[in-house]
Tab-separated table of C-alpha atoms in Angstrom:
chain	number	residue	atom	x	y	z
A	1	MET	CA	-19.916	6.796	0.593
A	2	TYR	CA	-19.514	3.958	-2.059
A	3	GLY	CA	-21.666	3.369	-5.080
A	4	GLN	CA	-24.460	0.856	-4.342
A	5	ASN	CA	-22.728	-1.815	-6.592
A	6	ASP	CA	-19.424	-1.385	-4.833
A	7	LEU	CA	-18.621	-4.219	-2.514
A	8	ARG	CA	-16.873	-2.031	-0.178
A	9	SER	CA	-20.319	-0.375	0.600
A	10	THR	CA	-21.009	-3.476	3.047
A	11	LEU	CA	-17.929	-2.650	5.201
A	12	ALA	CA	-18.515	-1.770	8.791
A	13	THR	CA	-16.487	1.510	8.322
A	14	ALA	CA	-18.447	2.677	5.291
A	15	GLN	CA	-20.887	4.954	7.069
A	16	LYS	CA	-18.737	6.681	9.735
A	17	ALA	CA	-18.296	10.239	9.452
A	18	PRO	CA	-14.984	12.128	9.916
A	19	SER	CA	-14.575	14.523	12.945
A	20	PRO	CA	-10.968	15.612	12.965
A	21	LYS	CA	-9.858	19.337	13.930
A	22	SER	CA	-7.128	19.572	11.364
A	23	PHE	CA	-5.925	17.974	8.180
A	24	ARG	CA	-2.855	16.847	6.459
A	25	HIS	CA	-2.109	17.177	2.587
A	26	ALA	CA	-1.630	14.063	0.645
A	27	SER	CA	1.921	13.250	-0.681
A	28	TYR	CA	2.848	12.180	-4.161
A	29	ALA	CA	6.033	10.520	-5.379
A	30	ARG	CA	6.388	10.231	-9.115
A	31	PHE	CA	9.251	7.908	-9.483
A	32	TYR	CA	9.658	8.568	-13.160
A	33	GLU	CA	10.351	12.355	-12.598
A	34	GLN	CA	13.162	11.865	-10.030
A	35	PRO	CA	16.602	9.996	-9.929
A	36	PRO	CA	16.673	6.687	-7.836
A	37	GLN	CA	17.686	7.138	-4.220
A	38	GLN	CA	19.845	4.026	-4.526
A	39	ARG	CA	21.680	2.911	-7.635
A	40	THR	CA	23.967	-0.097	-8.395
A	41	GLU	CA	24.941	-1.871	-11.576
A	42	LEU	CA	22.036	-4.092	-11.343
A	43	ALA	CA	19.215	-2.209	-9.558
A	44	ASN	CA	17.617	1.276	-9.296
A	45	SER	CA	15.564	1.808	-6.259
A	46	TRP	CA	13.140	4.762	-5.396
A	47	TYR	CA	11.814	5.215	-1.863
A	48	ALA	CA	8.650	7.178	-0.608
A	49	ARG	CA	6.723	6.979	2.788
A	50	GLY	CA	3.620	8.025	4.638
A	51	ALA	CA	3.101	8.188	8.469
A	52	THR	CA	3.395	4.324	8.899
A	53	MET	CA	4.927	2.695	5.833
A	54	ILE	CA	7.723	2.789	3.289
A	55	VAL	CA	7.381	1.919	-0.329
A	56	ALA	CA	10.540	0.766	-2.027
A	57	TYR	CA	10.075	0.358	-5.730
A	58	SER	CA	12.948	-1.189	-7.821
A	59	ASP	CA	13.893	-1.991	-11.340
A	60	VAL	CA	16.319	-4.976	-11.140
A	61	GLU	CA	18.339	-7.241	-13.340
A	62	ALA	CA	19.338	-10.822	-12.502
A	63	GLY	CA	21.995	-10.926	-9.754
A	64	ALA	CA	20.905	-7.981	-7.867
A	65	VAL	CA	20.824	-8.403	-4.171
A	66	PHE	CA	18.986	-6.616	-1.403
A	67	GLU	CA	20.221	-7.367	2.264
A	68	ARG	CA	18.488	-6.530	5.657
A	69	SER	CA	20.960	-7.340	8.436
A	70	ASN	CA	18.955	-6.272	11.436
A	71	GLN	CA	15.442	-5.634	10.207
A	72	PRO	CA	13.280	-4.625	13.035
A	73	ASP	CA	10.003	-6.116	11.947
A	74	GLU	CA	8.254	-8.032	9.340
A	75	TYR	CA	8.202	-6.782	5.632
A	76	ALA	CA	6.519	-7.491	2.520
A	77	VAL	CA	7.844	-8.049	-0.855
A	78	VAL	CA	5.514	-7.695	-4.027
A	79	ILE	CA	6.391	-8.861	-7.587
A	80	PRO	CA	3.564	-7.328	-9.669
A	81	ASP	CA	4.509	-9.090	-12.985
A	82	ASP	CA	5.092	-12.597	-14.548
A	83	ASP	CA	8.514	-13.581	-15.627
A	84	VAL	CA	10.236	-12.117	-12.597
A	85	GLU	CA	11.878	-14.500	-10.022
A	86	ILE	CA	13.485	-13.906	-6.648
A	87	GLU	CA	15.020	-16.069	-3.768
A	88	ILE	CA	14.274	-14.813	-0.348
A	89	SER	CA	16.846	-16.339	2.389
A	90	ILE	CA	16.582	-16.312	6.252
A	91	ALA	CA	18.507	-18.169	8.597
A	92	GLU	CA	15.944	-20.823	8.536
A	93	GLY	CA	16.096	-21.498	4.948
A	94	SER	CA	15.432	-19.979	1.372
A	95	THR	CA	12.277	-19.658	-0.695
A	96	ILE	CA	11.540	-18.920	-4.258
A	97	ALA	CA	8.936	-16.350	-5.376
A	98	SER	CA	8.148	-16.469	-9.032
A	99	GLY	CA	5.646	-14.388	-10.994
A	100	LYS	CA	2.980	-12.356	-9.596
A	101	THR	CA	3.238	-12.891	-5.717
A	102	VAL	CA	3.092	-11.182	-2.353
A	103	SER	CA	5.613	-12.522	0.155
A	104	PHE	CA	6.074	-11.666	3.916
A	105	VAL	CA	9.548	-11.816	5.340
A	106	PRO	CA	10.107	-12.091	9.080
A	107	PRO	CA	12.284	-9.571	11.088
A	108	GLY	CA	16.070	-10.198	11.600
A	109	ALA	CA	18.529	-10.833	8.856
A	110	SER	CA	17.132	-11.648	5.323
A	111	THR	CA	18.560	-11.604	1.809
A	112	ILE	CA	16.621	-11.079	-1.626
A	113	THR	CA	18.445	-12.331	-4.632
A	114	VAL	CA	16.967	-11.525	-8.128
A	115	LEU	CA	17.099	-14.642	-10.329
A	116	LYS	CA	14.993	-13.085	-13.257
A	117	GLY	CA	14.853	-9.302	-13.521
A	118	GLY	CA	12.087	-6.943	-13.827
A	119	ARG	CA	10.648	-4.943	-11.004
A	120	ILE	CA	9.982	-5.570	-7.259
A	121	LEU	CA	8.444	-3.595	-4.489
A	122	ARG	CA	9.403	-3.961	-0.874
A	123	LEU	CA	7.063	-2.616	1.831
A	124	PHE	CA	8.383	-1.688	5.209
A	125	THR	CA	7.074	0.129	8.352
A	126	VAL	CA	8.588	3.234	9.392
A	127	LYS	CA	10.612	1.442	12.028
A	128	SER	CA	13.389	0.959	9.282
A	129	ASP	CA	14.942	4.050	10.160
A	130	ASP	CA	17.568	3.869	7.571
A	131	LEU	CA	15.069	3.393	4.760
A	132	ALA	CA	12.810	6.161	6.035
A	133	ALA	CA	15.684	8.457	5.714
A	134	LEU	CA	16.031	7.891	2.028
A	135	CYS	CA	12.603	8.796	1.071
A	136	SER	CA	11.993	11.450	-1.389
A	137	ASN	CA	9.152	12.800	0.517
A	138	ALA	CA	10.670	12.408	4.149
A	139	VAL	CA	9.999	16.149	4.848
A	140	ASP	CA	6.299	15.644	4.454
A	141	TYR	CA	6.390	13.596	7.532
A	142	ALA	CA	8.868	15.410	9.833
A	143	GLU	CA	5.692	15.788	12.085
A	144	PRO	CA	3.280	12.930	12.872
A	145	ASP	CA	-0.162	13.139	11.339
A	146	PRO	CA	-2.584	13.700	14.295
A	147	ASN	CA	-5.263	11.762	12.162
A	148	VAL	CA	-3.190	8.705	12.160
A	149	PRO	CA	-2.680	6.561	15.471
A	150	PRO	CA	0.696	5.386	16.209
A	151	PHE	CA	1.502	2.286	14.398
A	152	ALA	CA	0.806	-1.089	16.126
A	153	ALA	CA	1.591	-4.450	14.771
A	154	TRP	CA	-0.919	-7.219	14.587
A	155	PRO	CA	-0.136	-10.673	15.931
A	156	ASP	CA	2.767	-12.894	14.654
A	157	PRO	CA	1.999	-15.461	12.209
A	158	VAL	CA	1.004	-19.099	12.781
A	159	GLY	CA	3.790	-21.524	12.361
A	160	GLY	CA	6.874	-19.569	13.451
A	161	ARG	CA	9.700	-18.060	11.424
A	162	LYS	CA	9.534	-18.668	7.776
A	163	VAL	CA	9.085	-16.665	4.492
A	164	ARG	CA	5.486	-16.864	3.309
A	165	VAL	CA	4.739	-16.635	-0.399
A	166	TYR	CA	1.077	-16.066	-2.008
A	167	SER	CA	0.099	-16.116	-5.442
A	168	GLY	CA	-1.226	-13.022	-7.111
A	169	ASP	CA	-3.016	-14.959	-9.740
A	170	VAL	CA	-5.873	-16.393	-7.482
A	171	ALA	CA	-9.116	-16.251	-9.540
A	172	PRO	CA	-11.834	-13.563	-8.932
A	173	GLU	CA	-14.957	-14.702	-6.838
A	174	GLN	CA	-18.286	-13.291	-6.638
A	175	GLY	CA	-18.609	-11.251	-3.366
A	176	ARG	CA	-15.037	-10.862	-2.714
A	177	PHE	CA	-13.221	-7.632	-3.175
A	178	GLY	CA	-9.830	-7.814	-4.988
A	179	ARG	CA	-7.142	-10.086	-3.841
A	180	ILE	CA	-6.262	-9.217	-0.197
A	181	TYR	CA	-3.273	-10.530	1.701
A	182	ARG	CA	-2.204	-9.429	5.137
A	183	GLY	CA	0.899	-9.859	7.167
A	184	SER	CA	1.457	-8.570	10.845
A	185	ASN	CA	2.247	-5.191	9.622
A	186	ILE	CA	0.853	-4.698	6.077
A	187	MET	CA	-1.973	-5.490	3.845
A	188	VAL	CA	-1.747	-5.623	0.069
A	189	ASN	CA	-4.676	-5.381	-2.373
A	190	PHE	CA	-3.314	-6.961	-5.564
A	191	GLY	CA	-5.672	-6.163	-8.420
A	192	ASP	CA	-5.673	-6.624	-12.052
A	193	GLY	CA	-6.397	-3.201	-13.206
A	194	ARG	CA	-8.382	-2.230	-16.299
A	195	VAL	CA	-7.766	-1.473	-19.911
A	196	GLY	CA	-8.753	1.879	-21.125
A	197	PRO	CA	-10.063	5.126	-19.167
A	198	ARG	CA	-12.434	4.611	-16.289
A	199	ALA	CA	-15.808	6.243	-16.975
A	200	ALA	CA	-16.124	9.577	-15.241
A	201	ASP	CA	-19.807	8.406	-14.164
A	202	ASN	CA	-18.581	5.440	-12.397
A	203	LEU	CA	-15.942	6.492	-9.816
A	204	SER	CA	-15.874	5.458	-6.176
A	205	PRO	CA	-15.263	8.239	-3.794
A	206	HIS	CA	-14.798	7.134	-0.125
A	207	HIS	CA	-12.796	8.242	2.890
A	208	HIS	CA	-11.008	6.398	5.940
A	209	ASP	CA	-11.428	7.790	9.400
A	210	ASP	CA	-8.070	7.010	10.635
A	211	PHE	CA	-5.587	5.329	8.423
A	212	GLU	CA	-3.697	6.194	5.285
A	213	GLN	CA	-4.264	4.528	1.796
A	214	TYR	CA	-1.020	3.993	-0.310
A	215	SER	CA	-1.822	3.785	-3.929
A	216	VAL	CA	0.992	2.572	-5.992
A	217	VAL	CA	0.500	3.079	-9.870
A	218	LEU	CA	2.018	0.198	-11.624
A	219	ASN	CA	0.800	0.720	-15.168
A	220	GLY	CA	-0.865	3.511	-17.002
A	221	ASP	CA	-1.913	7.008	-15.868
A	222	TYR	CA	-4.274	8.164	-13.188
A	223	ILE	CA	-5.736	11.181	-11.552
A	224	HIS	CA	-6.032	10.945	-7.962
A	225	HIS	CA	-9.081	13.039	-6.833
A	226	LEU	CA	-9.050	14.122	-3.221
A	227	ARG	CA	-11.542	16.222	-1.157
A	228	TRP	CA	-11.171	17.426	2.575
A	229	PRO	CA	-14.237	18.261	4.683
A	230	TRP	CA	-15.228	21.630	5.584
A	231	ILE	CA	-15.190	22.126	9.330
A	232	SER	CA	-15.931	25.183	11.535
A	233	ASP	CA	-12.319	26.216	11.425
A	234	SER	CA	-11.966	27.553	7.947
A	235	THR	CA	-8.184	28.064	8.413
A	236	GLN	CA	-7.833	24.167	8.190
A	237	TRP	CA	-9.686	23.969	4.832
A	238	ILE	CA	-7.690	22.449	2.092
A	239	GLU	CA	-8.285	22.828	-1.798
A	240	ASP	CA	-9.273	19.747	-3.668
A	241	ASP	CA	-6.560	17.768	-5.280
A	242	HIS	CA	-6.642	16.495	-8.940
A	243	GLU	CA	-3.104	15.033	-9.151
A	244	ARG	CA	-2.122	13.217	-12.254
A	245	CYS	CA	0.234	10.440	-11.544
A	246	ALA	CA	1.659	8.000	-14.067
A	247	ALA	CA	3.564	4.831	-13.653
A	248	PRO	CA	5.545	4.207	-11.409
A	249	SER	CA	4.288	6.431	-8.544
A	250	VAL	CA	2.983	6.461	-5.116
A	251	ALA	CA	0.025	8.657	-3.654
A	252	VAL	CA	-0.130	8.623	0.033
A	253	ILE	CA	-3.909	9.548	0.801
A	254	PRO	CA	-4.317	10.836	4.350
A	255	PRO	CA	-7.461	10.319	6.425
A	256	PRO	CA	-10.173	11.645	6.286
A	257	ALA	CA	-9.894	13.017	2.837
A	258	THR	CA	-12.531	11.679	0.458
A	259	HIS	CA	-10.718	10.137	-2.550
A	260	THR	CA	-10.933	8.171	-5.746
A	261	SER	CA	-8.535	7.328	-8.325
A	262	GLN	CA	-9.375	7.429	-12.055
A	263	GLY	CA	-7.381	5.563	-14.622
A	264	ILE	CA	-7.277	7.691	-17.766
A	265	GLY	CA	-4.693	5.749	-19.864
A	266	GLU	CA	-5.604	4.139	-23.258
A	267	GLY	CA	-3.767	1.007	-22.215
A	268	LEU	CA	-3.805	-0.996	-18.899
A	269	ASN	CA	-4.202	1.073	-15.718
A	270	ARG	CA	-3.314	-0.806	-12.680
A	271	LEU	CA	-2.806	0.134	-8.943
A	272	LEU	CA	-1.548	-1.782	-5.932
A	273	ASP	CA	-3.330	-0.562	-2.780
A	274	VAL	CA	-1.535	-1.038	0.516
A	275	PHE	CA	-2.263	-0.352	4.096
A	276	CYS	CA	-0.294	-0.283	7.197
A	277	PRO	CA	-1.259	-1.832	9.637
A	278	PRO	CA	-3.815	-4.155	8.086
A	279	ARG	CA	-7.579	-2.847	7.714
A	280	ARG	CA	-9.841	-4.352	10.174
A	281	ASP	CA	-12.796	-3.749	8.067
A	282	PHE	CA	-11.527	-5.739	5.154
A	283	SER	CA	-10.393	-8.519	7.697
A	284	ASP	CA	-14.025	-8.675	9.140
A	285	LYS	CA	-15.362	-9.705	5.763
A	286	PRO	CA	-15.438	-13.677	5.570
A	287	GLY	CA	-13.245	-14.774	2.733
A	288	TRP	CA	-11.922	-11.270	1.642
A	289	VAL	CA	-8.232	-11.877	3.165
A	290	LEU	CA	-6.850	-14.887	1.175
A	291	ASN	CA	-4.169	-15.747	3.783
A	292	ALA	CA	-6.170	-14.979	6.775
A	293	ALA	CA	-5.589	-18.595	8.383
A	294	ASP	CA	-1.926	-17.731	8.491
A	295	TYR	CA	-2.315	-14.296	10.187
A	296	PRO	CA	-4.388	-14.131	13.222
A	297	MET	CA	-6.529	-10.794	13.897
A	298	PRO	CA	-5.976	-9.220	17.067
A	299	GLU	CA	-8.336	-9.318	19.919
A	300	ASP	CA	-10.887	-6.368	20.083
A	301	LYS	CA	-9.093	-4.972	23.291
A	302	GLU	CA	-5.831	-4.890	21.164
A	303	ILE	CA	-6.853	-2.719	18.484
A	304	ALA	CA	-9.512	-0.102	17.734
A	305	ALA	CA	-12.080	-1.270	15.247
């Protein structure tokens, strides 16, 4: 499924074959082509969703505030760039996240205050009903995807209620894929991207049996290539996708579509790949999840592998 030099070829899930009886189309949200779903003097915010997760992308200025008064579960905050700084406050105290970071915020009341402007992403599960209703592609998920199991959270973090902030500037390491961080609900793969177009003879088509991939284009220009299996019921066949999405945008890639994303811009092309709930196959690889000590894995009986 992966190229022989792709570290993901060693995953336990790499050789599984899909066996669904029906398929869902991918969903694409090109934020640069639509007005923000929320607008204030200091922040413009766009929302898109999949079967399990909501992506909130915001352009912000210093002084912007995002409040969650009764957040039902943990959420993530990603700063994709240097020179951006926020303060995240909960009842137990406040924490600063500065520069490229991934933060996990516990449920309940919380406030994000922007200290230095730029762009931030907030990642929620679809339990945040108020935000799910704002999503530009909400109609795509009026009915559940039969190939995505109902969302189930992973165990709570070690150490009780606090905001956990992790650097997105950890140096690459031989044998480790990307910079992967997981919370109890969401997993983020924080990559560097690459400058210039990706070679057409060096792509990485692969599929996932039962979970979505959310590919957030942060910089540059991409083509998302997707292909669905041919099954005996030809009424369920779906034409290939070759969807061009520049930054900022979100592609929600459903299982079990074979997919690969090809950067085509001359400058920096950079994706943020996100999963909800966390990926078990990534988590099973020693050393791949950088904050694994803080977030326990479920017992085998709690979650399907």
